[in-house]
XYZ file of C-alpha atoms in Angstrom:
497
model
C 95.620 102.500 87.698
C 97.687 99.215 89.313
C 98.206 102.051 88.852
C 97.605 104.884 92.332
C 95.985 107.457 90.527
C 92.696 106.478 91.986
C 91.613 106.565 95.581
C 89.536 109.601 95.606
C 92.253 110.245 93.223
C 93.354 107.561 90.892
C 95.307 104.679 91.795
C 96.365 103.196 88.756
C 98.750 100.540 88.157
C 99.764 97.014 88.361
C 100.466 96.158 91.938
C 102.703 93.281 90.980
C 104.749 92.674 94.090
C 107.211 89.881 94.449
C 109.393 89.015 97.396
C 112.716 87.231 97.680
C 115.218 86.129 100.278
C 118.443 88.019 99.950
C 121.698 86.091 100.028
C 123.326 89.043 101.817
C 125.399 87.446 104.567
C 124.530 88.994 107.921
C 120.957 89.718 106.865
C 120.033 86.086 106.182
C 116.577 85.256 107.505
C 115.764 88.896 108.194
C 115.971 90.246 104.640
C 113.322 90.036 101.962
C 113.447 91.268 98.380
C 110.098 92.472 97.089
C 109.956 92.742 93.349
C 107.779 95.294 91.598
C 106.910 95.397 87.926
C 106.383 99.125 88.195
C 109.110 101.547 89.247
C 107.711 104.925 90.284
C 109.054 108.264 89.123
C 108.967 109.653 92.682
C 108.881 108.343 96.238
C 106.374 110.856 97.614
C 102.845 109.370 97.769
C 101.443 112.848 98.448
C 102.742 114.128 95.113
C 102.748 111.191 92.669
C 99.881 108.972 91.536
C 101.874 105.780 90.969
C 100.441 102.805 92.875
C 103.812 101.183 93.528
C 104.750 104.060 95.865
C 101.964 102.886 98.155
C 102.983 99.263 97.680
C 106.450 100.085 98.948
C 106.145 102.981 101.367
C 102.623 103.583 102.708
C 102.258 102.245 106.264
C 105.854 101.029 106.003
C 107.942 104.193 105.744
C 105.109 106.719 105.933
C 102.242 106.573 108.418
C 98.852 108.279 108.613
C 96.302 109.170 111.261
C 94.575 105.831 110.676
C 95.397 102.544 109.019
C 93.342 99.740 107.455
C 93.697 95.992 107.925
C 93.270 93.217 105.346
C 89.520 93.111 105.962
C 89.205 96.830 105.287
C 88.596 97.793 108.926
C 89.869 101.190 110.101
C 92.368 101.067 112.978
C 94.405 103.682 114.911
C 97.821 104.707 113.583
C 99.404 108.075 114.448
C 96.060 108.939 116.006
C 95.616 106.538 118.908
C 91.931 107.445 119.246
C 89.287 109.885 118.029
C 85.824 111.186 118.767
C 83.147 112.321 116.341
C 80.562 115.013 117.020
C 76.870 114.146 116.945
C 76.382 115.881 113.605
C 79.257 113.855 112.103
C 81.160 116.973 111.044
C 83.883 117.338 113.684
C 86.603 114.748 114.296
C 88.946 115.194 117.247
C 92.090 113.064 117.014
C 94.252 112.223 120.039
C 97.768 111.693 118.720
C 100.472 109.279 119.774
C 102.956 110.635 122.258
C 106.626 110.104 121.493
C 106.495 109.221 117.789
C 109.411 110.634 115.792
C 110.388 111.061 112.170
C 113.350 109.096 110.838
C 115.586 112.181 110.924
C 114.945 112.600 114.648
C 112.354 115.358 114.290
C 109.497 115.020 116.756
C 105.941 114.323 115.590
C 103.064 116.433 116.867
C 99.827 118.157 115.855
C 101.671 120.838 113.883
C 102.914 118.144 111.481
C 99.357 116.933 110.927
C 98.147 120.450 110.191
C 101.110 121.094 107.892
C 100.442 117.883 105.947
C 96.753 118.672 105.466
C 97.280 122.346 104.651
C 99.891 121.394 102.069
C 97.594 118.834 100.437
C 94.642 121.239 100.392
C 96.576 124.261 99.089
C 95.541 125.762 95.778
C 98.914 124.861 94.228
C 98.932 121.350 95.719
C 100.126 118.534 93.467
C 98.491 115.844 95.607
C 97.073 113.284 93.141
C 93.994 112.652 95.299
C 92.753 116.094 96.199
C 89.226 114.708 96.357
C 90.104 113.085 99.680
C 90.466 116.536 101.203
C 87.507 118.192 99.502
C 85.088 117.599 102.433
C 87.460 119.291 104.918
C 86.625 122.806 106.083
C 89.436 123.333 108.607
C 92.276 121.647 110.480
C 93.009 123.097 113.907
C 95.782 122.371 116.388
C 94.131 122.106 119.806
C 97.419 121.298 121.502
C 100.564 119.341 120.646
C 98.732 116.033 121.015
C 95.311 116.924 119.638
C 93.994 117.882 116.213
C 90.455 118.897 115.295
C 89.239 118.422 111.726
C 85.932 119.974 110.718
C 84.115 118.839 107.588
C 81.883 120.856 105.276
C 79.627 117.861 104.838
C 79.504 114.309 106.098
C 81.978 111.944 104.492
C 81.204 108.253 104.864
C 84.737 107.320 103.789
C 86.628 109.897 105.846
C 88.387 107.675 108.408
C 89.118 105.049 105.743
C 90.589 107.693 103.447
C 92.796 109.026 106.227
C 94.813 105.786 105.984
C 95.791 106.274 102.351
C 99.225 107.197 101.080
C 98.033 110.572 99.797
C 97.245 111.486 103.419
C 100.617 110.435 104.819
C 101.875 112.694 107.598
C 105.052 114.494 106.549
C 107.275 117.046 108.263
C 108.067 120.565 106.995
C 111.750 119.970 107.762
C 112.055 117.103 105.249
C 109.086 117.289 102.867
C 110.914 118.941 99.965
C 113.243 115.940 99.592
C 110.599 113.216 99.930
C 110.464 112.599 96.192
C 113.931 110.996 96.299
C 114.824 110.744 99.998
C 111.589 110.066 101.889
C 111.323 110.646 105.636
C 108.390 109.320 107.641
C 107.538 107.878 111.041
C 107.065 104.233 110.017
C 108.683 100.953 111.086
C 111.047 101.065 108.092
C 113.216 103.923 106.879
C 114.782 104.805 103.549
C 118.247 103.464 102.755
C 118.855 103.830 99.010
C 117.302 103.948 95.549
C 119.197 102.765 92.488
C 116.976 103.894 89.630
C 116.113 101.130 87.224
C 117.191 98.491 89.713
C 116.053 98.553 93.331
C 114.974 100.483 96.407
C 116.096 99.484 99.894
C 114.462 100.088 103.274
C 115.905 99.136 106.644
C 114.237 98.612 109.985
C 113.658 101.710 112.082
C 115.059 100.731 115.511
C 113.417 103.757 117.132
C 109.887 102.879 116.050
C 107.451 102.270 118.912
C 106.731 98.730 117.632
C 110.271 97.861 116.526
C 110.344 94.876 118.855
C 107.646 93.088 116.875
C 109.145 93.766 113.426
C 110.972 90.673 112.161
C 112.568 92.089 109.014
C 115.794 94.081 109.224
C 116.079 94.883 105.523
C 113.563 95.140 102.686
C 114.720 95.325 99.087
C 112.258 96.185 96.328
C 113.604 94.845 93.057
C 112.126 96.324 89.886
C 111.382 93.471 87.472
C 109.254 94.523 84.525
C 109.363 91.185 82.706
C 107.008 88.530 84.074
C 109.052 85.663 82.621
C 112.194 86.902 84.375
C 110.334 87.116 87.662
C 109.036 83.574 87.231
C 112.495 82.272 86.431
C 113.891 83.918 89.549
C 111.191 82.346 91.655
C 111.845 78.868 90.235
C 115.579 79.363 90.755
C 114.971 79.902 94.465
C 115.879 83.582 94.387
C 112.355 84.754 95.186
C 110.426 83.852 98.316
C 107.081 85.416 97.563
C 105.263 86.991 94.679
C 101.953 88.349 96.028
C 101.073 90.021 92.718
C 102.153 87.273 90.335
C 101.775 88.657 86.780
C 101.874 85.397 84.809
C 98.628 83.483 85.482
C 99.487 80.965 82.763
C 102.352 79.697 84.935
C 100.343 79.130 88.102
C 99.759 75.383 87.453
C 103.470 74.603 87.581
C 103.801 76.360 90.930
C 100.694 74.613 92.253
C 102.324 71.304 91.372
C 105.640 72.244 93.012
C 105.786 71.413 96.750
C 108.259 74.245 97.311
C 105.477 76.786 96.779
C 101.936 77.611 97.749
C 99.603 79.493 95.421
C 96.931 81.807 96.800
C 94.236 83.503 94.746
C 92.722 86.601 96.313
C 91.063 89.785 95.159
C 92.057 93.402 94.736
C 90.201 96.679 94.380
C 91.556 96.929 90.818
C 88.983 97.493 88.105
C 90.658 96.956 84.734
C 89.088 99.247 82.171
C 89.390 100.128 78.512
C 89.390 103.847 79.212
C 88.055 106.168 76.520
C 88.810 109.886 76.393
C 85.287 111.239 76.865
C 86.451 114.818 76.231
C 87.679 114.006 72.742
C 85.883 113.121 69.521
C 84.670 110.577 68.705
C 84.390 109.350 72.310
C 82.268 112.316 73.346
C 79.542 110.526 71.350
C 77.830 107.905 73.487
C 77.111 105.816 70.372
C 80.843 105.340 69.849
C 81.385 104.326 73.461
C 78.439 101.937 73.263
C 79.852 100.476 70.065
C 83.213 99.854 71.730
C 81.429 98.192 74.669
C 79.524 95.892 72.306
C 82.712 95.091 70.356
C 84.650 93.781 73.342
C 84.277 90.165 74.435
C 85.203 89.988 78.138
C 85.323 86.195 78.169
C 87.853 86.127 75.348
C 89.911 88.864 77.022
C 89.950 87.083 80.393
C 90.847 83.745 78.806
C 93.565 85.213 76.597
C 95.081 87.858 78.845
C 94.486 86.326 82.282
C 94.170 82.613 81.430
C 90.756 82.569 83.048
C 92.029 84.000 86.352
C 89.736 87.040 86.596
C 86.107 88.001 87.147
C 84.326 90.117 84.485
C 82.847 93.496 85.429
C 80.168 95.622 83.791
C 80.780 98.824 85.737
C 83.317 100.391 88.078
C 82.858 98.444 91.303
C 84.483 95.238 92.655
C 82.397 92.025 92.498
C 83.334 91.235 96.116
C 81.889 94.541 97.357
C 78.638 94.695 99.365
C 76.910 96.972 96.831
C 77.892 95.026 93.701
C 75.402 94.753 90.845
C 76.142 92.430 87.913
C 75.911 94.708 84.872
C 78.001 92.633 82.482
C 74.887 92.143 80.352
C 74.339 95.861 79.733
C 76.374 95.715 76.535
C 76.655 92.066 75.530
C 79.278 91.160 72.944
C 77.599 91.893 69.616
C 79.887 92.674 66.673
C 76.993 93.422 64.326
C 75.524 95.917 66.806
C 78.944 97.519 67.247
C 79.343 97.898 63.478
C 75.925 99.491 63.176
C 76.644 102.001 65.951
C 80.042 102.906 64.477
C 78.378 103.488 61.095
C 75.557 105.514 62.675
C 78.146 107.713 64.424
C 80.084 108.170 61.187
C 83.334 106.589 62.385
C 83.229 103.196 60.665
C 86.593 102.354 59.097
C 88.505 105.002 61.055
C 91.694 104.569 63.067
C 91.737 104.822 66.850
C 94.885 104.738 68.969
C 95.166 102.443 71.968
C 98.081 103.478 74.189
C 98.899 100.946 76.907
C 101.359 100.901 79.836
C 103.908 98.084 80.210
C 101.870 95.726 82.391
C 101.003 92.210 81.158
C 97.275 92.548 81.872
C 97.261 95.687 79.679
C 99.495 94.617 76.811
C 97.835 91.217 76.485
C 94.332 92.685 76.639
C 95.260 95.299 74.027
C 96.122 92.703 71.408
C 92.791 90.936 71.896
C 90.765 94.156 71.904
C 92.573 95.299 68.761
C 91.328 92.180 66.958
C 87.808 92.572 68.364
C 87.580 96.192 67.188
C 88.901 95.161 63.770
C 85.985 92.740 63.460
C 83.683 95.687 64.156
C 85.309 97.794 61.444
C 87.735 99.887 63.492
C 91.493 100.000 62.963
C 92.879 100.137 66.501
C 96.531 101.102 66.484
C 98.223 99.738 69.621
C 101.091 101.760 71.086
C 103.030 100.254 73.999
C 104.413 103.090 76.132
C 106.582 103.367 79.209
C 105.003 104.200 82.564
C 106.566 107.655 82.778
C 105.169 108.489 79.343
C 101.744 107.150 80.371
C 101.661 109.371 83.460
C 102.773 112.463 81.588
C 100.912 112.179 78.293
C 97.787 110.214 79.202
C 97.094 110.909 82.862
C 98.280 114.507 82.983
C 97.759 115.785 79.423
C 94.838 113.576 78.278
C 96.787 112.884 75.090
C 95.122 109.628 74.085
C 92.103 107.990 72.458
C 91.937 104.785 74.493
C 94.089 103.092 77.120
C 93.926 100.066 79.431
C 94.583 100.532 83.116
C 93.736 98.970 86.486
C 92.393 101.342 89.109
C 93.534 99.712 92.323
C 92.306 102.163 94.949
C 89.245 101.467 97.095
C 86.077 103.594 97.039
C 87.223 105.258 93.836
C 83.967 105.773 91.961
C 84.531 109.418 92.819
C 86.966 109.500 89.890
C 83.969 110.044 87.631
C 83.051 113.176 89.589
C 86.446 114.829 89.094
C 85.429 116.760 85.990
C 86.860 117.152 82.487
C 90.448 117.800 83.605
C 90.726 114.285 85.014
C 92.089 111.879 82.444
C 88.673 110.318 81.770
C 87.544 113.642 80.284
C 84.136 112.829 81.776
C 81.926 115.617 83.093
C 78.369 114.803 84.160
C 76.506 116.909 86.721
C 74.017 114.121 87.409
C 76.733 111.678 88.368
C 78.602 114.284 90.418
C 75.462 114.925 92.436
C 74.980 111.192 92.924
C 78.552 110.764 94.159
C 78.145 113.662 96.583
C 75.104 111.920 98.056
C 77.022 108.656 98.314
C 79.909 110.320 100.132
C 77.604 111.978 102.663
C 75.462 108.916 103.409
C 76.340 107.415 106.799
C 73.837 104.538 106.678
C 75.437 101.469 105.084
C 72.266 100.107 103.475
C 71.290 103.472 102.031
C 74.810 104.097 100.752
C 74.946 100.663 99.110
C 71.683 101.411 97.321
C 73.177 104.636 95.987
C 76.362 102.818 94.968
C 74.227 100.346 93.011
C 72.540 103.282 91.288
C 75.944 104.777 90.465
C 77.153 101.516 88.935
C 74.149 101.464 86.616
C 74.623 105.142 85.756
C 78.194 104.556 84.588
C 77.292 101.382 82.722
C 74.379 103.045 80.903
C 76.665 105.936 79.908
C 79.274 103.439 78.628
C 81.888 105.801 80.037
C 84.552 103.135 79.524
C 84.783 99.548 78.433
C 84.636 97.734 81.783
C 86.733 94.563 81.480
C 87.573 92.578 84.626
C 88.627 92.795 88.269
C 92.363 92.406 88.733
C 93.016 89.319 90.892
C 95.652 89.018 93.583
C 97.629 85.982 92.459
C 100.219 85.022 95.023
C 103.033 82.487 94.795
C 104.792 81.931 98.110
C 107.800 79.893 99.052
C 107.499 77.873 102.230
C 108.658 79.958 105.191
C 107.299 83.334 104.096
C 104.421 84.481 106.269
C 102.439 87.665 106.754
C 101.508 88.785 103.250
C 97.843 89.567 102.711
C 95.957 87.212 100.413
C 93.673 90.026 99.236
C 93.947 93.808 99.101
C 91.326 96.204 100.453
C 93.857 99.020 99.994
C 96.935 99.734 97.893
C 99.499 99.187 100.614
C 100.958 96.001 102.068
C 102.228 96.395 105.658
C 105.554 94.640 106.071
C 105.869 94.932 109.853
C 104.089 91.585 110.181
C 106.029 89.762 107.448
C 108.657 87.169 108.292
C 110.971 84.756 106.482
C 111.607 81.483 108.291
């Protein structure tokens, strides 16, 4: 998932953002065009798992109780402060006074309760219901105070409250948020031309409007990396913080008009296998696939060397990281033997991939690697809407390649057989529950290390590489984060000089 399907949900997708100065007359100097490879099917982050919704709207149009900065630190947002009970189970949030929604509706504690009750409802379509699982009750103390009681401690609770799935929405406007979103943020919705662009404009009534430099933000949907590169070289694009063509970085590094920044993301790129479906419910088959893949060849061919290999589902820059890339070293002979032992040698497996360069390029290489191990991998390139519907929702696939870009998302493996992994393991679920409830950093990191090894030993997926944040910036653009600890990119601090 870039993708967003992942958080405690799944954030999946390619967060390929690009930015450009608009030639629109009166907006010169205060307009930026941010290009996305991925156009979402909806604009409601509380109802759709697409990562680009967060990239555009979270903490820009929508706001939450908390927010997170580039370093991953939790900061106040719609809650200006909070207190936590001694047992760590009761959070009392003091809300901002005077915040309003873009349609003029006032914000208060009732909106917070409505948003949480809606997300936690039995018929909720929130893609990250796991974020709300620890919550026992949400109570309005008064118009400016909300009390949230947890069933058990949640080490990630305040961090999770900043995510797009936990955006605060209003009952008066929520039904139209999929196509006409209304929030409390520094930017408000202007228009969406499907297949082309989405436009936000500055919210003059926002409490921090005076410090927001941009008057207009245009997200331009550009699926082709070569077209995006050409636009950047032609001077039409000011910034591309998720540059999808690593092979072209050297020419931008040599061009004084640009600066190139390499950062990190929370995006684990995986060769996902449908664990609920034969033959991938056989660990020998999953182990064989893991031995068949050559991460070095994939990184060189698909990412031109601009990525770090992973052996489990955790970012190499994280404090609990364990290098498990040697768990299943590339060994074609071993892969062949395991495929034969499992009775699937010479069979055909389908590899359905979304339209992101990291996925389509990796698929071609993995197809050849599996062929060497005796498997005919049929690659099917599918559109993002098809991927969401058939693969994510219906589990209609053998294998796929996707980047999970949400932080703290190892809980995906505890979501049960209905989640698109098709993975159901009581031992891991228990381990994740202990991780989530552990307040001590050192103890939690030890458990996270154990979880990484658990997933690697089970060969749940083929773990490929960590998606880098490759940024190309034109001189004069300031304020974009070099690295991403979360899916969103706040634009209130971005300027074009």
